[in-house]
Coordinates of C-alpha atoms in Angstrom, one line a residue:
Chain V
M5 CA 1.7 46.3 -1.8
A6 CA 0.9 42.7 -0.4
L7 CA -1.1 42.5 2.9
R8 CA 0.3 40.5 5.8
R9 CA -1.0 37.0 6.1
T10 CA -2.5 37.4 9.4
T11 CA -4.4 40.5 8.2
K12 CA -5.5 38.7 5.1
Q13 CA -6.8 35.9 7.4
K14 CA -8.7 38.3 9.7
I15 CA -10.4 40.0 6.6
Y16 CA -11.5 36.4 5.4
R17 CA -12.8 35.6 8.7
Y18 CA -15.0 38.8 9.2
A19 CA -16.4 38.3 5.6
V20 CA -17.6 34.8 6.7
Y21 CA -19.1 36.1 9.8
A22 CA -20.9 38.8 8.0
I23 CA -22.4 36.4 5.4
L24 CA -23.6 34.0 8.5
I25 CA -25.2 37.0 10.2
A26 CA -26.9 38.2 6.9
L27 CA -28.2 34.5 6.4
V28 CA -29.8 34.5 9.8
V29 CA -31.3 37.9 9.6
W30 CA -32.9 36.9 6.2
A31 CA -34.3 33.6 7.8
A32 CA -35.7 35.5 10.7
V33 CA -37.1 38.5 8.3
T34 CA -38.9 35.9 5.9
T35 CA -40.3 33.6 8.6
N36 CA -43.8 33.9 9.4
W37 CA -43.7 34.2 13.0
A38 CA -47.2 35.0 13.5
K39 CA -48.1 31.5 12.2
I40 CA -45.3 29.6 13.7
G41 CA -45.7 31.1 17.3
P42 CA -49.1 29.7 17.9
L43 CA -48.6 26.5 16.0
F44 CA -45.5 25.2 17.5
F45 CA -45.1 27.1 21.0
N46 CA -48.8 27.1 22.3
F47 CA -48.6 27.7 26.1
D48 CA -52.2 26.3 26.5
V49 CA -51.5 23.0 24.7
A50 CA -48.1 22.6 26.4
V51 CA -49.6 22.7 29.9
K52 CA -52.2 20.1 28.8
M53 CA -49.1 17.7 28.1
F54 CA -48.4 17.4 31.8
P55 CA -47.9 15.1 33.4
G56 CA -48.2 12.3 30.8
I57 CA -45.4 13.5 28.6
I58 CA -43.1 12.8 31.5
T59 CA -44.6 10.1 33.6
T60 CA -45.9 8.1 30.4
A61 CA -43.9 9.1 27.3
L62 CA -40.4 10.0 28.7
V63 CA -40.4 7.2 31.1
N64 CA -41.3 4.9 28.5
T65 CA -38.6 6.0 26.2
L66 CA -36.0 5.7 28.8
W67 CA -37.4 2.3 30.1
F68 CA -37.5 0.9 26.6
T69 CA -34.1 2.1 26.0
A70 CA -32.7 0.5 29.0
V71 CA -34.2 -2.7 28.1
A72 CA -33.2 -2.8 24.5
F73 CA -29.5 -1.6 25.7
I74 CA -29.2 -4.4 28.4
G75 CA -30.6 -7.0 25.9
G76 CA -28.4 -6.0 23.2
L77 CA -25.4 -5.7 25.4
V78 CA -25.9 -9.5 26.6
L79 CA -26.4 -10.6 23.3
G80 CA -23.7 -8.5 21.9
V81 CA -21.1 -10.1 24.3
I82 CA -22.2 -13.5 23.0
L83 CA -22.2 -12.6 19.4
A84 CA -18.6 -10.9 19.9
L85 CA -17.3 -14.1 21.5
L86 CA -18.8 -16.4 18.8
K87 CA -17.3 -14.1 16.2
L88 CA -13.8 -14.7 17.6
S89 CA -14.3 -18.3 18.2
S90 CA -12.0 -20.8 16.6
I91 CA -15.0 -22.8 15.5
G92 CA -16.1 -22.0 12.1
P93 CA -19.9 -22.4 12.5
F94 CA -20.0 -20.2 15.5
R95 CA -18.1 -17.5 13.6
W96 CA -20.5 -17.8 10.6
I97 CA -23.8 -17.7 12.7
A98 CA -22.4 -14.5 14.3
T99 CA -21.3 -12.9 10.9
V100 CA -24.8 -13.7 9.4
W101 CA -26.7 -12.4 12.3
I102 CA -24.4 -9.1 12.6
E103 CA -24.5 -8.6 8.9
L104 CA -28.3 -9.1 8.6
F105 CA -29.6 -6.6 11.5
R106 CA -26.8 -4.0 10.7
G107 CA -27.8 -4.2 7.0
L108 CA -31.6 -3.8 7.4
P109 CA -33.1 -0.6 8.4
A110 CA -34.1 -1.0 12.1
I111 CA -37.9 0.0 11.4
L112 CA -38.1 -3.1 8.9
T113 CA -36.4 -5.2 11.7
I114 CA -39.1 -4.1 14.4
F115 CA -42.0 -4.6 11.9
G116 CA -40.7 -8.0 10.9
V117 CA -40.4 -9.3 14.4
A118 CA -43.8 -7.7 15.4
F119 CA -45.7 -9.3 12.4
I120 CA -43.8 -12.3 11.6
V121 CA -43.5 -13.8 15.1
P122 CA -47.1 -13.9 15.7
I123 CA -48.0 -15.6 12.3
A124 CA -45.1 -18.0 12.7
T125 CA -45.5 -18.9 16.1
G126 CA -48.9 -18.0 17.0
I127 CA -47.7 -16.0 19.9
R128 CA -49.4 -12.5 20.0
G129 CA -48.0 -9.5 21.5
Q130 CA -50.8 -9.1 23.6
Q131 CA -49.8 -12.3 25.4
L132 CA -46.6 -11.2 26.1
G133 CA -47.9 -8.0 27.9
G134 CA -48.3 -5.8 24.7
P135 CA -47.2 -5.5 20.9
V136 CA -44.5 -3.2 22.2
V137 CA -42.8 -6.3 23.8
L138 CA -42.3 -7.8 20.1
G139 CA -41.1 -4.5 18.9
L140 CA -38.5 -4.4 21.7
I141 CA -37.2 -7.9 20.7
G142 CA -36.6 -6.5 17.4
L143 CA -34.7 -3.4 18.6
I144 CA -32.7 -5.7 20.7
L145 CA -31.8 -7.7 17.6
V146 CA -30.5 -4.3 16.0
A147 CA -28.8 -3.2 19.1
S148 CA -27.1 -6.8 19.5
A149 CA -25.5 -6.4 16.1
Y150 CA -24.1 -3.0 16.4
M151 CA -22.8 -3.7 20.1
A152 CA -21.2 -7.2 19.0
E153 CA -18.8 -5.2 16.7
T154 CA -17.9 -2.8 19.3
I155 CA -17.3 -5.4 21.8
R156 CA -15.4 -7.3 19.5
A157 CA -13.2 -4.5 18.8
G158 CA -12.8 -3.8 22.4
I159 CA -11.8 -7.4 23.2
Q160 CA -9.2 -7.5 20.2
A161 CA -7.8 -4.2 21.4
V162 CA -6.5 -6.2 24.7
P163 CA -2.8 -7.2 24.0
K164 CA -2.1 -11.0 23.6
G165 CA 0.3 -10.7 26.3
Q166 CA -2.5 -10.2 28.8
T167 CA -3.9 -13.8 27.7
E168 CA -0.6 -15.2 28.0
A169 CA 0.1 -14.0 31.5
A170 CA -3.4 -15.3 32.7
R171 CA -3.0 -18.7 31.3
S172 CA 0.6 -18.8 32.5
L173 CA -0.7 -18.5 36.1
G174 CA -3.3 -21.3 35.6
L175 CA -6.5 -19.4 34.7
S176 CA -8.6 -21.3 32.5
P177 CA -9.9 -19.9 29.1
M178 CA -13.1 -18.9 30.5
K179 CA -11.6 -17.3 33.7
T180 CA -9.0 -15.4 31.5
T181 CA -11.9 -14.0 29.4
F182 CA -14.2 -13.2 32.4
W183 CA -11.5 -11.6 35.0
I184 CA -8.8 -10.2 32.5
I185 CA -10.0 -9.8 28.9
V186 CA -13.8 -8.5 29.4
P187 CA -12.9 -5.9 32.2
Q188 CA -10.1 -4.3 30.0
G189 CA -12.0 -4.5 26.8
F190 CA -15.0 -2.8 28.6
R191 CA -13.0 0.1 29.5
I192 CA -11.9 0.7 26.2
I193 CA -15.4 0.7 24.7
I194 CA -17.4 2.7 27.1
P195 CA -17.4 5.8 24.9
P196 CA -18.6 3.9 21.7
L197 CA -21.3 2.1 24.0
T198 CA -22.7 5.4 25.3
N199 CA -23.0 6.4 21.8
E200 CA -25.0 3.3 21.1
F201 CA -27.2 4.1 24.0
V202 CA -28.0 7.5 22.4
L203 CA -28.8 5.8 19.2
L204 CA -30.9 3.5 20.9
L205 CA -32.8 6.2 22.6
K206 CA -33.7 7.8 19.4
D207 CA -34.7 4.4 17.7
T208 CA -37.2 3.7 20.3
S209 CA -39.2 6.2 18.3
L210 CA -39.6 3.3 15.7
L211 CA -41.5 1.1 18.1
F212 CA -44.7 2.5 17.1
I213 CA -44.7 0.4 14.0
A214 CA -45.3 -2.5 16.3
G215 CA -48.5 -1.0 17.4
S216 CA -48.9 0.6 20.8
F217 CA -51.4 1.0 23.7
I218 CA -52.1 4.3 25.6
W219 CA -49.8 3.1 28.5
S220 CA -47.0 2.0 25.9
K221 CA -46.6 5.3 24.2
E222 CA -43.0 6.6 24.0
L223 CA -42.3 10.3 23.4
T224 CA -42.4 10.2 19.6
T225 CA -45.7 8.4 19.6
F226 CA -47.1 10.4 22.4
A227 CA -46.2 13.6 20.9
R228 CA -47.5 12.7 17.3
D229 CA -50.8 11.6 18.7
A230 CA -51.2 14.7 20.8
T231 CA -50.2 16.8 17.8
T232 CA -53.2 15.3 15.8
Q233 CA -55.7 15.4 18.8
N234 CA -54.9 19.1 19.5
S235 CA -54.1 20.2 15.9
N236 CA -51.2 22.0 17.3
A237 CA -47.5 20.8 16.9
T238 CA -46.3 22.1 20.4
P239 CA -46.2 18.5 21.7
L240 CA -43.5 17.7 18.9
I241 CA -41.3 20.5 20.0
M242 CA -41.6 19.4 23.8
A243 CA -40.6 16.1 22.9
A244 CA -37.6 17.2 20.9
I245 CA -36.6 19.3 24.0
L246 CA -36.9 16.0 26.1
Y247 CA -34.8 14.1 23.8
L248 CA -32.1 16.7 23.7
L249 CA -32.1 17.1 27.6
V250 CA -31.2 13.3 27.7
T251 CA -29.1 13.1 24.6
I252 CA -26.7 16.0 25.1
P253 CA -25.3 15.4 28.4
L254 CA -24.8 11.7 27.4
T255 CA -22.8 12.7 24.4
R256 CA -20.8 15.5 26.4
F257 CA -20.0 12.6 28.9
T258 CA -18.7 10.4 26.0
A259 CA -16.5 13.4 24.6
Y260 CA -15.1 13.9 28.1
L261 CA -14.3 10.1 28.5
E262 CA -12.6 10.1 25.1
R263 CA -10.5 13.1 26.1
R264 CA -9.6 11.6 29.5
M265 CA -8.7 8.2 27.6
S266 CA -6.6 10.0 25.0
R267 CA -4.5 11.7 27.7
Q268 CA -4.0 8.5 29.7
R269 CA -2.2 6.8 26.6
Chain D
M22 CA -4.6 -35.9 40.6
I23 CA -1.3 -35.0 39.0
T24 CA 0.3 -33.8 42.3
D25 CA -0.1 -37.2 43.8
L26 CA 1.7 -38.7 40.9
I27 CA 4.9 -36.5 41.2
D28 CA 8.0 -38.3 41.1
V29 CA 10.2 -36.5 43.6
H30 CA 13.3 -37.8 41.7
A31 CA 12.2 -37.1 38.3
P32 CA 13.9 -34.0 36.7
A33 CA 12.0 -30.6 37.0
I34 CA 11.8 -30.2 33.3
D35 CA 12.6 -33.1 30.8
L36 CA 12.1 -32.1 27.0
Q37 CA 12.2 -35.3 24.6
G38 CA 12.7 -34.6 20.8
L39 CA 10.6 -31.3 21.0
V40 CA 9.6 -30.3 17.6
K41 CA 7.6 -26.9 16.9
S42 CA 6.5 -25.4 13.4
F43 CA 4.6 -22.7 12.5
G44 CA 3.2 -23.6 9.1
D45 CA 6.1 -24.7 7.1
N46 CA 8.6 -22.9 9.4
E47 CA 10.3 -25.5 11.8
V48 CA 11.4 -23.3 14.8
L49 CA 12.5 -26.3 17.0
K50 CA 14.1 -29.2 15.3
G51 CA 14.2 -31.9 18.1
I52 CA 15.3 -30.5 21.4
D53 CA 16.3 -32.7 24.3
L54 CA 16.9 -30.8 27.4
T55 CA 16.9 -32.1 31.1
V56 CA 16.8 -29.5 33.8
T57 CA 17.3 -31.0 37.4
K58 CA 15.9 -29.4 40.6
G59 CA 17.8 -26.5 41.7
E60 CA 19.4 -25.9 38.3
V61 CA 19.7 -22.4 37.0
V62 CA 19.8 -22.9 33.0
C63 CA 20.5 -19.9 30.9
I64 CA 19.8 -20.1 27.2
I65 CA 21.5 -17.7 24.7
G66 CA 21.3 -17.4 21.1
P67 CA 20.6 -15.1 17.9
S68 CA 17.2 -14.0 17.5
G69 CA 15.1 -16.6 15.7
S70 CA 17.1 -19.3 17.1
G71 CA 14.0 -20.8 18.7
K72 CA 14.8 -19.8 22.4
S73 CA 11.8 -18.3 23.3
T74 CA 9.6 -20.8 21.4
L75 CA 11.5 -23.3 23.5
L76 CA 10.7 -21.8 27.0
R77 CA 7.2 -21.1 25.7
S78 CA 6.7 -24.8 25.1
V79 CA 7.6 -25.7 28.6
N80 CA 4.3 -24.6 29.8
L81 CA 2.5 -25.2 26.7
L82 CA 1.9 -21.5 25.8
E83 CA 3.3 -22.9 22.4
E84 CA 1.7 -26.4 21.7
P85 CA 4.5 -28.7 20.5
T86 CA 4.2 -30.4 17.0
G87 CA 6.1 -33.3 18.1
G88 CA 8.0 -34.7 21.1
K89 CA 7.4 -34.6 24.8
V90 CA 7.3 -32.3 27.6
L91 CA 7.8 -33.9 30.9
I92 CA 7.3 -31.6 34.0
E93 CA 8.3 -33.5 37.1
G94 CA 7.9 -36.9 35.4
I95 CA 4.4 -36.2 33.8
D96 CA 4.0 -35.8 30.1
I97 CA 1.9 -32.5 29.8
T98 CA 1.5 -32.9 26.1
D99 CA -0.9 -35.7 26.9
P100 CA -4.6 -34.1 26.3
D101 CA -5.7 -35.8 29.5
V102 CA -3.6 -33.7 31.7
D103 CA -5.2 -30.6 33.5
I104 CA -2.8 -27.9 32.0
D105 CA -4.1 -25.1 34.2
R106 CA -3.1 -27.2 37.1
V107 CA 0.4 -27.8 35.7
R108 CA 0.8 -24.1 35.1
T109 CA 0.3 -23.0 38.7
R110 CA 3.6 -25.1 39.3
I111 CA 5.5 -23.2 36.6
G112 CA 6.0 -19.5 37.0
M113 CA 6.5 -17.4 34.1
V114 CA 8.0 -14.0 33.6
F115 CA 7.7 -12.1 30.3
Q116 CA 9.7 -9.7 28.3
S117 CA 6.9 -7.0 28.5
F118 CA 5.9 -7.8 32.1
N119 CA 2.2 -8.4 31.3
L120 CA 0.9 -6.8 34.3
F121 CA -2.9 -6.7 34.6
P122 CA -3.5 -2.8 34.0
H123 CA -7.0 -2.7 35.4
L124 CA -5.9 -4.3 38.7
D125 CA -3.6 -2.6 41.3
V126 CA -0.5 -4.5 42.5
M127 CA -2.4 -6.6 45.0
G128 CA -5.2 -7.3 42.9
N129 CA -2.3 -8.7 40.3
L130 CA -0.9 -10.8 43.0
M131 CA -4.1 -12.1 44.4
I132 CA -6.3 -12.8 41.5
A133 CA -4.8 -16.3 40.3
Q134 CA -4.5 -17.3 44.1
Q135 CA -8.0 -16.6 44.6
R136 CA -9.6 -18.0 41.2
V137 CA -7.2 -20.7 40.6
K138 CA -5.8 -21.8 44.1
K139 CA -9.2 -21.0 45.8
R140 CA -7.4 -19.3 48.5
S141 CA -9.4 -17.1 50.9
K142 CA -8.9 -13.3 50.6
A143 CA -7.0 -13.2 53.8
E144 CA -4.5 -15.9 52.9
A145 CA -4.1 -14.6 49.3
E146 CA -3.3 -10.9 50.9
R147 CA -0.6 -12.5 53.2
V148 CA 0.9 -14.4 50.5
A149 CA 1.0 -11.5 48.2
K150 CA 2.4 -9.1 50.9
E151 CA 5.0 -11.5 51.6
M152 CA 6.2 -12.3 48.1
L153 CA 6.0 -8.2 47.4
G154 CA 8.5 -8.0 50.4
R155 CA 10.7 -10.5 48.8
V156 CA 10.9 -8.4 45.4
G157 CA 11.5 -5.2 47.8
L158 CA 8.0 -3.5 46.6
A159 CA 6.0 -3.8 50.0
E160 CA 5.3 -0.1 49.7
K161 CA 3.8 -0.5 46.1
A162 CA 0.8 -2.6 47.3
D163 CA -1.8 -0.1 46.1
A164 CA -0.1 1.3 43.0
F165 CA -1.3 0.7 39.7
P166 CA 1.0 -1.0 37.1
G167 CA 1.0 2.3 34.8
H168 CA 2.5 4.2 37.7
L169 CA 5.5 2.0 38.3
S170 CA 8.8 1.9 36.6
G171 CA 9.7 -1.0 34.1
G172 CA 12.0 -2.4 36.8
Q173 CA 9.5 -2.2 39.4
Q174 CA 6.7 -3.7 37.1
Q175 CA 9.1 -6.7 36.2
R176 CA 9.6 -7.2 40.0
V177 CA 5.9 -7.1 40.6
A178 CA 5.5 -9.7 37.7
I179 CA 7.9 -12.0 39.4
A180 CA 6.2 -11.7 42.8
R181 CA 3.1 -12.5 41.0
A182 CA 4.5 -15.7 39.6
L183 CA 5.9 -16.6 43.2
C184 CA 2.6 -16.2 44.7
M185 CA 1.4 -19.6 43.2
N186 CA 4.4 -21.2 45.0
P187 CA 5.7 -22.6 41.7
D188 CA 8.4 -25.4 41.8
M189 CA 10.2 -23.6 38.9
M190 CA 10.4 -20.4 37.0
L191 CA 10.6 -19.4 33.4
F192 CA 12.1 -16.1 32.4
D193 CA 11.5 -14.8 28.8
E194 CA 14.2 -12.1 28.2
P195 CA 13.1 -10.6 31.6
T196 CA 15.4 -7.6 31.3
S197 CA 15.5 -6.7 27.4
A198 CA 12.5 -4.2 27.7
L199 CA 14.3 -2.4 30.4
D200 CA 16.2 0.9 30.4
P201 CA 19.8 0.1 31.1
E202 CA 19.7 1.5 34.8
L203 CA 16.8 -0.6 35.7
V204 CA 18.2 -3.9 34.8
G205 CA 20.2 -4.4 37.9
E206 CA 17.2 -4.5 40.3
V207 CA 15.6 -7.2 38.5
L208 CA 18.7 -9.4 38.1
Q209 CA 19.2 -8.8 41.8
V210 CA 15.5 -10.5 42.6
M211 CA 16.4 -13.3 40.0
R212 CA 19.9 -13.8 41.7
S213 CA 18.3 -14.2 45.2
L214 CA 15.7 -16.7 43.7
A215 CA 18.7 -18.6 42.4
D216 CA 20.2 -18.5 45.7
E217 CA 17.2 -19.8 47.3
G218 CA 17.4 -22.8 45.2
M219 CA 14.7 -22.1 42.8
T220 CA 14.8 -24.2 39.5
M221 CA 15.0 -21.6 36.8
L222 CA 15.2 -21.6 33.0
V223 CA 16.2 -18.2 31.7
V224 CA 16.3 -16.8 28.4
T225 CA 18.6 -13.8 28.4
H226 CA 21.1 -11.5 26.8
E227 CA 22.8 -10.8 30.1
M228 CA 25.9 -12.7 29.8
G229 CA 27.2 -11.4 33.1
F230 CA 24.2 -13.0 34.8
A231 CA 24.6 -16.3 32.8
R232 CA 28.2 -16.4 34.0
E233 CA 27.8 -15.7 37.8
V234 CA 24.4 -17.3 38.4
G235 CA 23.8 -20.0 35.9
S236 CA 24.7 -23.5 36.8
R237 CA 24.7 -24.3 32.8
L238 CA 24.6 -22.5 29.7
I239 CA 22.9 -23.5 26.4
F240 CA 23.7 -21.9 23.2
M241 CA 20.8 -22.3 20.5
D242 CA 20.9 -21.6 16.8
G243 CA 18.5 -22.5 13.9
G244 CA 16.3 -24.6 16.2
H245 CA 19.1 -26.5 17.8
I246 CA 20.9 -26.8 20.9
V247 CA 24.5 -26.1 19.4
E248 CA 26.3 -26.2 22.7
E249 CA 25.9 -26.6 26.3
G250 CA 28.1 -26.8 29.4
D251 CA 29.4 -24.7 32.4
P252 CA 28.6 -21.0 31.7
R253 CA 32.3 -20.1 32.4
E254 CA 33.6 -22.7 30.0
V255 CA 31.0 -22.0 27.1
L256 CA 31.5 -18.2 27.4
G257 CA 35.3 -18.3 27.9
N258 CA 36.1 -21.1 25.6
P259 CA 33.4 -21.8 22.9
Q260 CA 33.9 -25.0 21.1
H261 CA 31.5 -24.7 18.1
P262 CA 32.3 -22.2 15.3
R263 CA 28.7 -20.7 15.5
T264 CA 29.0 -20.2 19.2
Q265 CA 32.4 -18.4 18.8
D266 CA 30.8 -16.3 15.9
F267 CA 27.8 -15.4 18.0
L268 CA 29.9 -14.5 21.2
A269 CA 32.5 -12.7 19.2
R270 CA 29.4 -10.4 18.0
V271 CA 27.7 -9.8 21.5
L272 CA 30.6 -9.7 23.9

């Protein structure tokens, strides 16, 4: 006697649930809670982290992210327009730039800028306000390459008829780009740009490679140093929670925007 | 200053030996066409005949490969001519409306007035309201294009062109993208424009409009003007076999 298809599906689903629960129970039983508790969730160590983990570390992380995002955005718009230019050398410069900084690991670019620039030009990070400034320049380069491609896609998604209508009204190419194309392109790319912001926020953890002062520590560096000083990993857990408190609302917001846009079309 | 040099007696549009190629494909093969002020010239022809390319050459949305485009006596293919300035005098209406979706109706009507004609906000608003009234959509001032019907969008597009106070209007199949029941309202607006003496060059499939409103009808095929004349004559008694063949298929 054959079972009904829905009954079969039900049995299959309960089997999957049972396996999942068994795995979780197994992990919980075999884990050494006595060791993990004090090492990763130590209340005394946690209290010592305040207020520095907020006022220095989180603020620096947000601040560095904002600088890299805005810098990357401005450069990204320029690169996108160069990439769409009818002039060959402009396109080539943009292509080389984008391929280079997308192709390299971000940590290498940051390292490269932080160490090659001082040797090549004699300008030291300290003269610019700290080694982190050179690191941020590296991060801006990385951000600009990713954002340029996103922005280019947004601009190209605006129908050609929009340019024609604008030009037929007497708007110059510059005015058409600024008043008609870019505003429409940006609407399209708000979700991917929010994503880019989240990626950058996490990439600020790579800035340590450029070297840091006490005042310029971001979340990861702050937590790592605090972990070493206290011989306790609680600061890392706190940093993780702080990252998630910022990134999860942002990714939820992106998902909301994407849903809303797919409804409009 | 181009405007200072305008010859008041010159024809509105004067195309001389106009040639346009896309790669090896020659779409316009030497067009001569003169449109005098106040004329309503309709262009018909099979798809691929070059009629849209011809229209788009008049305001240089298509750069001609050869020949001249004279607008009110000035050759605008001359690279020294400020084409943006010329375009403010030539209104254009597209098949797919091409309203700016990120701006509301007033925004659509005001942006070029403010950014190109440098009109004050108040002045641009006044002109926009006046033109919106002319196309019968005064109550839609705050609507966004996405919330309007095709017919309403096309009327807004006509109003947007009129806001620049053009001397002439180009229509590129303005009713082809519309549902049949919405065609009438757009033709009505175009008819009233013609009645007010606007110079118009219209690429269309609306034979009724061409017959009743047009002062001249042009039949194009294969990049040539094959036949032209009084619309009633051309439609009622076509001389050229290709015109006869085309009209037999569409009428």
